[in-house]
Amino acid sequence: MHLTLTHFLVVGALLFALGLVTVVTRRNAVGILMGVELILNGTNVNLAAFNHYVVGGVSGQVFALFVIVLAAAEAAVGLAIVLTIFQSFRSIDVRLADTMRE
Amino acid sequence: MNRTFSKLALWAFLALLVALFLGYFITRVLPDYLPAGRAVPPRLGDLVFYACAAATVAGAAGVAFSRNIVWSCIGLLIALLGTAALYVFLSADFLAVAQLLVYIGGVLVLILFAVMLTNRIGEVNVSNQSLGLGGGLAVFAAVAPLLMLVAVLVPWPVRPPGPMAPTTARIGDEFLSTWLLPFEVASVVLLATLVGAVVMARKELKAD
């Protein structure tokens, strides 16, 4: 059985599901950011696969490059926030950072 | 630590040998013994795809279920490398290189820095607590089958893919013509991000 669109969509779906599992179950803020990266990677695989098998051209790859750029920005800001939270709470357990509740 | 890494290298080497042997066996040896014209033996490229996809998903599973955050980082590294390999199969060479440079060279190093700065490295076994295997598996069982069912069942309007060709020049053209405004906006976003990150990091230094 040769490669088809479905192969890549299945890999993208698995990446997305595992990233969602990471985001939902982690208590460590850095772990949650890793899950977000996995989700964005699953999306990128889908974009590149649809670009290759359905649309043609390079628009899908351009979209994937924008996603990569924004993911890098998100990681930089997210990790700076995590470091600031660690400064004030001495921990990055997301359950402990609840002073803004109510 | 040293022993762990040498063990890891040994396992990787053994896995590579087994994969090479299986690939050779299935593509070169097995067809001679199969009755002609019945089954289509997989091509070598397909086997490489399956290996890359398996590595990607295994790395992602390591991120999701590992108890130790450093192993989660290594799982993320494997998943990102596998994804870069998958881009090559989709004839997206520039995307694959950008993935290597930005994700593995940038984001992964940032994440490792954050892990080293924020965790008690001595007791890394407790540093990556989660809701437990039960909740995670429940979420996975709810999401993954649905998405895979959609991927398999929907009749996508597939057209025969073009030949593998370098895409870098065309991506550059598109960036500077069709997507010029989003391109510039992305640069402004990156600038704002870097300034913001520096501002937060400076606060942290002042506090000490």
Tab-separated table of C-alpha atoms in Angstrom:
chain	number	residue	atom	x	y	z
A	1	MET	CA	0.000	0.000	0.000
A	2	HIS	CA	1.616	3.208	-1.120
A	3	LEU	CA	1.531	6.518	0.701
A	4	THR	CA	-1.729	8.437	0.563
A	5	LEU	CA	-3.172	11.523	2.190
A	6	THR	CA	-4.759	9.351	4.880
A	7	HIS	CA	-1.374	8.172	6.213
A	8	PHE	CA	-0.306	11.719	6.993
A	9	LEU	CA	-3.711	12.699	8.388
A	10	VAL	CA	-3.559	9.756	10.809
A	11	VAL	CA	-0.102	10.806	12.026
A	12	GLY	CA	-1.338	14.391	12.434
A	13	ALA	CA	-4.402	13.184	14.353
A	14	LEU	CA	-2.240	11.098	16.707
A	15	LEU	CA	0.106	14.046	17.321
A	16	PHE	CA	-2.867	16.302	18.061
A	17	ALA	CA	-4.474	13.786	20.436
A	18	LEU	CA	-1.239	13.142	22.339
A	19	GLY	CA	-0.606	16.901	22.608
A	20	LEU	CA	-4.125	17.386	23.954
A	21	VAL	CA	-3.504	14.626	26.511
A	22	THR	CA	-0.311	16.414	27.586
A	23	VAL	CA	-2.040	19.793	27.922
A	24	VAL	CA	-4.955	18.351	29.905
A	25	THR	CA	-3.051	16.102	32.297
A	26	ARG	CA	0.167	17.998	33.106
A	27	ARG	CA	0.550	20.069	36.262
A	28	ASN	CA	3.953	21.347	35.190
A	29	ALA	CA	3.657	24.552	33.141
A	30	VAL	CA	6.645	23.628	30.934
A	31	GLY	CA	4.989	20.272	30.221
A	32	ILE	CA	1.833	22.086	29.117
A	33	LEU	CA	3.891	24.202	26.697
A	34	MET	CA	5.385	20.998	25.262
A	35	GLY	CA	1.841	19.739	24.646
A	36	VAL	CA	0.994	22.950	22.782
A	37	GLU	CA	4.054	22.413	20.564
A	38	LEU	CA	2.842	18.874	19.772
A	39	ILE	CA	-0.615	20.170	18.832
A	40	LEU	CA	0.894	22.793	16.509
A	41	ASN	CA	3.076	20.108	14.920
A	42	GLY	CA	0.039	17.941	14.216
A	43	THR	CA	-1.597	20.929	12.528
A	44	ASN	CA	1.510	21.575	10.453
A	45	VAL	CA	1.609	17.970	9.232
A	46	ASN	CA	-2.013	18.321	8.120
A	47	LEU	CA	-1.321	21.622	6.339
A	48	ALA	CA	1.660	20.221	4.447
A	49	ALA	CA	-0.234	17.005	3.583
A	50	PHE	CA	-3.280	18.816	2.193
A	51	ASN	CA	-0.941	21.130	0.309
A	52	HIS	CA	0.833	18.188	-1.329
A	53	TYR	CA	-2.132	15.928	-2.079
A	54	VAL	CA	-5.114	18.273	-2.577
A	55	VAL	CA	-4.264	21.905	-3.272
A	56	GLY	CA	-0.896	21.979	-4.990
A	57	GLY	CA	1.324	25.054	-5.063
A	58	VAL	CA	3.018	26.171	-1.870
A	59	SER	CA	0.291	28.084	0.026
A	60	GLY	CA	-0.062	25.303	2.606
A	61	GLN	CA	3.668	25.380	3.264
A	62	VAL	CA	3.543	29.167	3.685
A	63	PHE	CA	0.761	28.705	6.255
A	64	ALA	CA	2.833	26.072	8.039
A	65	LEU	CA	5.788	28.481	8.137
A	66	PHE	CA	3.579	31.150	9.732
A	67	VAL	CA	2.488	28.566	12.308
A	68	ILE	CA	6.147	27.762	13.046
A	69	VAL	CA	6.966	31.472	13.500
A	70	LEU	CA	4.032	32.030	15.846
A	71	ALA	CA	4.868	28.838	17.766
A	72	ALA	CA	8.387	30.130	18.370
A	73	ALA	CA	6.979	33.467	19.579
A	74	GLU	CA	4.495	31.653	21.804
A	75	ALA	CA	7.245	29.487	23.294
A	76	ALA	CA	9.443	32.520	24.073
A	77	VAL	CA	6.644	34.470	25.772
A	78	GLY	CA	5.229	31.379	27.496
A	79	LEU	CA	8.572	30.389	28.954
A	80	ALA	CA	9.268	33.964	30.096
A	81	ILE	CA	5.899	33.893	31.880
A	82	VAL	CA	6.751	30.506	33.410
A	83	LEU	CA	10.046	31.913	34.729
A	84	THR	CA	8.235	34.918	36.211
A	85	ILE	CA	5.684	32.609	37.864
A	86	PHE	CA	8.554	30.554	39.239
A	87	GLN	CA	10.055	33.762	40.661
A	88	SER	CA	6.933	34.624	42.644
A	89	PHE	CA	5.622	31.161	43.582
A	90	ARG	CA	8.885	29.138	43.750
A	91	SER	CA	7.065	26.461	41.737
A	92	ILE	CA	5.605	26.003	38.265
A	93	ASP	CA	2.775	23.737	39.367
A	94	VAL	CA	-0.180	25.354	37.594
A	95	ARG	CA	-2.507	24.538	40.514
A	96	LEU	CA	-0.500	26.769	42.864
A	97	ALA	CA	-0.679	29.938	40.752
A	98	ASP	CA	-4.243	30.821	41.781
A	99	THR	CA	-3.918	34.256	43.398
A	100	MET	CA	-6.088	35.818	40.666
A	101	ARG	CA	-9.039	33.542	41.447
A	102	GLU	CA	-12.489	35.039	42.244
B	1	MET	CA	24.080	9.625	33.439
B	2	ASN	CA	26.884	8.478	31.169
B	3	ARG	CA	25.741	4.884	31.391
B	4	THR	CA	22.186	5.873	30.497
B	5	PHE	CA	23.327	7.627	27.348
B	6	SER	CA	25.565	4.785	26.216
B	7	LYS	CA	22.668	2.394	26.776
B	8	LEU	CA	20.427	4.688	24.747
B	9	ALA	CA	22.979	4.848	21.919
B	10	LEU	CA	23.278	1.050	21.927
B	11	TRP	CA	19.501	0.623	21.680
B	12	ALA	CA	19.281	3.189	18.875
B	13	PHE	CA	22.042	1.385	16.976
B	14	LEU	CA	20.320	-1.991	17.422
B	15	ALA	CA	16.992	-0.527	16.292
B	16	LEU	CA	18.680	0.928	13.209
B	17	LEU	CA	20.241	-2.447	12.375
B	18	VAL	CA	16.905	-4.228	12.772
B	19	ALA	CA	15.131	-1.621	10.611
B	20	LEU	CA	17.780	-1.888	7.891
B	21	PHE	CA	17.596	-5.675	7.933
B	22	LEU	CA	13.790	-5.679	7.788
B	23	GLY	CA	13.789	-3.173	4.955
B	24	TYR	CA	16.312	-5.183	2.956
B	25	PHE	CA	14.481	-8.428	3.660
B	26	ILE	CA	11.033	-7.165	2.702
B	27	THR	CA	12.054	-5.256	-0.421
B	28	ARG	CA	14.797	-7.451	-1.887
B	29	VAL	CA	14.534	-10.993	-0.531
B	30	LEU	CA	10.844	-11.583	0.086
B	31	PRO	CA	9.559	-10.782	-3.464
B	32	ASP	CA	11.630	-13.671	-4.924
B	33	TYR	CA	9.721	-16.160	-2.793
B	34	LEU	CA	6.253	-14.654	-3.165
B	35	PRO	CA	4.004	-15.987	-5.948
B	36	ALA	CA	4.311	-13.430	-8.728
B	37	GLY	CA	1.558	-10.907	-9.296
B	38	ARG	CA	-0.321	-11.412	-6.074
B	39	ALA	CA	0.786	-9.051	-3.318
B	40	VAL	CA	2.452	-5.693	-3.951
B	41	PRO	CA	5.607	-5.567	-1.794
B	42	PRO	CA	6.052	-2.193	-0.085
B	43	ARG	CA	8.680	0.106	-1.500
B	44	LEU	CA	11.664	1.102	0.583
B	45	GLY	CA	10.455	4.716	0.789
B	46	ASP	CA	7.187	3.565	2.339
B	47	LEU	CA	9.069	1.598	4.988
B	48	VAL	CA	11.125	4.695	5.809
B	49	PHE	CA	7.866	6.633	6.123
B	50	TYR	CA	6.464	4.056	8.534
B	51	ALA	CA	9.659	4.198	10.617
B	52	CYS	CA	9.528	8.019	10.765
B	53	ALA	CA	5.814	8.030	11.617
B	54	ALA	CA	6.358	5.429	14.347
B	55	ALA	CA	9.236	7.469	15.810
B	56	THR	CA	7.095	10.630	15.740
B	57	VAL	CA	4.152	9.026	17.489
B	58	ALA	CA	6.393	7.232	19.990
B	59	GLY	CA	8.123	10.506	20.858
B	60	ALA	CA	4.764	12.231	21.296
B	61	ALA	CA	3.608	9.385	23.537
B	62	GLY	CA	6.802	9.856	25.557
B	63	VAL	CA	5.963	13.544	25.991
B	64	ALA	CA	2.440	12.709	27.083
B	65	PHE	CA	3.075	9.811	29.448
B	66	SER	CA	6.649	10.117	30.761
B	67	ARG	CA	6.991	10.651	34.498
B	68	ASN	CA	10.252	12.569	34.141
B	69	ILE	CA	10.297	15.973	32.451
B	70	VAL	CA	13.770	15.470	30.951
B	71	TRP	CA	12.542	12.318	29.204
B	72	SER	CA	9.556	14.359	28.023
B	73	CYS	CA	12.028	16.796	26.449
B	74	ILE	CA	13.846	13.976	24.694
B	75	GLY	CA	10.509	12.613	23.481
B	76	LEU	CA	9.684	16.047	22.093
B	77	LEU	CA	13.051	16.074	20.299
B	78	ILE	CA	12.284	12.714	18.659
B	79	ALA	CA	8.767	13.825	17.706
B	80	LEU	CA	10.054	17.056	16.118
B	81	LEU	CA	12.778	15.206	14.188
B	82	GLY	CA	10.225	12.670	12.913
B	83	THR	CA	7.911	15.482	11.827
B	84	ALA	CA	10.771	17.101	9.897
B	85	ALA	CA	11.295	13.768	8.118
B	86	LEU	CA	7.576	13.576	7.288
B	87	TYR	CA	7.796	17.014	5.632
B	88	VAL	CA	10.427	15.593	3.275
B	89	PHE	CA	7.912	12.964	2.159
B	90	LEU	CA	5.483	15.796	1.364
B	91	SER	CA	8.125	17.479	-0.848
B	92	ALA	CA	8.335	20.384	1.617
B	93	ASP	CA	12.103	20.665	1.889
B	94	PHE	CA	12.202	24.256	3.121
B	95	LEU	CA	9.606	23.440	5.765
B	96	ALA	CA	11.705	20.503	6.980
B	97	VAL	CA	14.806	22.672	7.341
B	98	ALA	CA	12.825	25.442	9.038
B	99	GLN	CA	11.467	22.835	11.444
B	100	LEU	CA	14.996	21.713	12.270
B	101	LEU	CA	16.321	25.258	12.726
B	102	VAL	CA	13.415	26.867	14.561
B	103	TYR	CA	11.954	24.024	16.584
B	104	ILE	CA	14.968	21.932	17.474
B	105	GLY	CA	17.526	24.743	17.442
B	106	GLY	CA	15.296	27.315	19.119
B	107	VAL	CA	12.155	26.143	20.848
B	108	LEU	CA	13.572	22.908	22.237
B	109	VAL	CA	16.633	24.692	23.642
B	110	LEU	CA	14.329	27.292	25.236
B	111	ILE	CA	12.233	24.545	26.802
B	112	LEU	CA	15.333	22.767	28.104
B	113	PHE	CA	16.536	26.063	29.603
B	114	ALA	CA	13.172	26.517	31.324
B	115	VAL	CA	13.304	22.972	32.685
B	116	MET	CA	16.797	23.479	34.043
B	117	LEU	CA	15.927	26.876	35.586
B	118	THR	CA	12.645	25.961	37.205
B	119	ASN	CA	12.925	22.406	38.454
B	120	ARG	CA	14.713	20.798	41.290
B	121	ILE	CA	16.882	18.767	38.966
B	122	GLY	CA	17.990	16.508	41.796
B	123	GLU	CA	14.507	15.140	42.194
B	124	VAL	CA	13.337	15.124	38.633
B	125	ASN	CA	11.137	12.097	39.215
B	126	VAL	CA	8.557	14.234	40.981
B	127	SER	CA	8.895	17.160	38.607
B	128	ASN	CA	6.414	16.019	35.991
B	129	GLN	CA	3.312	14.978	37.881
B	130	SER	CA	0.095	14.547	35.989
B	131	LEU	CA	-3.504	13.477	36.487
B	132	GLY	CA	-2.299	9.941	36.005
B	133	LEU	CA	-2.511	7.407	33.250
B	134	GLY	CA	-6.285	6.946	33.592
B	135	GLY	CA	-7.358	10.477	32.761
B	136	GLY	CA	-4.833	10.793	29.960
B	137	LEU	CA	-5.908	7.537	28.346
B	138	ALA	CA	-9.565	8.610	28.626
B	139	VAL	CA	-8.853	11.876	26.771
B	140	PHE	CA	-6.826	9.984	24.170
B	141	ALA	CA	-9.602	7.414	23.673
B	142	ALA	CA	-12.123	10.219	23.228
B	143	VAL	CA	-10.178	12.262	20.662
B	144	ALA	CA	-7.871	10.034	18.625
B	145	PRO	CA	-10.382	7.489	17.197
B	146	LEU	CA	-12.727	10.278	16.080
B	147	LEU	CA	-10.003	12.186	14.228
B	148	MET	CA	-8.579	9.029	12.629
B	149	LEU	CA	-12.071	7.915	11.563
B	150	VAL	CA	-12.585	11.258	9.839
B	151	ALA	CA	-9.169	10.972	8.163
B	152	VAL	CA	-9.974	7.480	6.843
B	153	LEU	CA	-13.653	7.774	5.924
B	154	VAL	CA	-13.971	11.189	4.275
B	155	PRO	CA	-13.479	10.990	0.472
B	156	TRP	CA	-10.863	13.738	0.150
B	157	PRO	CA	-10.659	15.353	-3.302
B	158	VAL	CA	-7.170	14.022	-3.935
B	159	ARG	CA	-5.322	14.863	-7.126
B	160	PRO	CA	-2.124	13.131	-8.268
B	161	PRO	CA	0.756	14.878	-6.491
B	162	GLY	CA	3.371	16.583	-8.611
B	163	PRO	CA	6.976	15.431	-8.744
B	164	MET	CA	9.339	16.161	-5.868
B	165	ALA	CA	10.911	19.564	-6.555
B	166	PRO	CA	12.696	22.248	-4.525
B	167	THR	CA	10.159	24.731	-3.156
B	168	THR	CA	12.358	27.382	-1.568
B	169	ALA	CA	12.310	29.819	-4.516
B	170	ARG	CA	8.527	29.572	-4.882
B	171	ILE	CA	7.999	30.093	-1.150
B	172	GLY	CA	10.178	33.222	-1.320
B	173	ASP	CA	8.129	34.542	-4.257
B	174	GLU	CA	4.850	33.900	-2.425
B	175	PHE	CA	6.117	35.570	0.739
B	176	LEU	CA	7.051	38.733	-1.117
B	177	SER	CA	3.940	38.890	-3.310
B	178	THR	CA	0.760	37.161	-2.115
B	179	TRP	CA	1.569	36.985	1.595
B	180	LEU	CA	3.509	40.228	1.949
B	181	LEU	CA	1.236	41.819	4.573
B	182	PRO	CA	1.054	38.724	6.846
B	183	PHE	CA	4.825	38.390	6.459
B	184	GLU	CA	5.425	41.924	7.732
B	185	VAL	CA	2.858	41.485	10.514
B	186	ALA	CA	4.690	38.317	11.573
B	187	SER	CA	7.944	40.292	11.779
B	188	VAL	CA	6.269	42.889	14.013
B	189	VAL	CA	4.839	40.090	16.181
B	190	LEU	CA	8.303	38.557	16.539
B	191	LEU	CA	9.799	41.936	17.480
B	192	ALA	CA	7.102	42.542	20.095
B	193	THR	CA	7.608	39.012	21.432
B	194	LEU	CA	11.343	39.441	21.834
B	195	VAL	CA	10.952	42.834	23.538
B	196	GLY	CA	8.321	41.377	25.862
B	197	ALA	CA	10.448	38.365	26.756
B	198	VAL	CA	13.455	40.597	27.489
B	199	VAL	CA	11.348	42.879	29.682
B	200	MET	CA	10.105	39.928	31.740
B	201	ALA	CA	13.548	38.390	32.019
B	202	ARG	CA	14.992	41.750	33.216
B	203	LYS	CA	12.416	41.945	35.979
B	204	GLU	CA	13.530	38.550	37.128
B	205	LEU	CA	17.175	39.672	37.298
B	206	LYS	CA	16.274	42.865	39.193
B	207	ALA	CA	14.534	40.849	41.892
B	208	ASP	CA	17.736	39.012	42.782
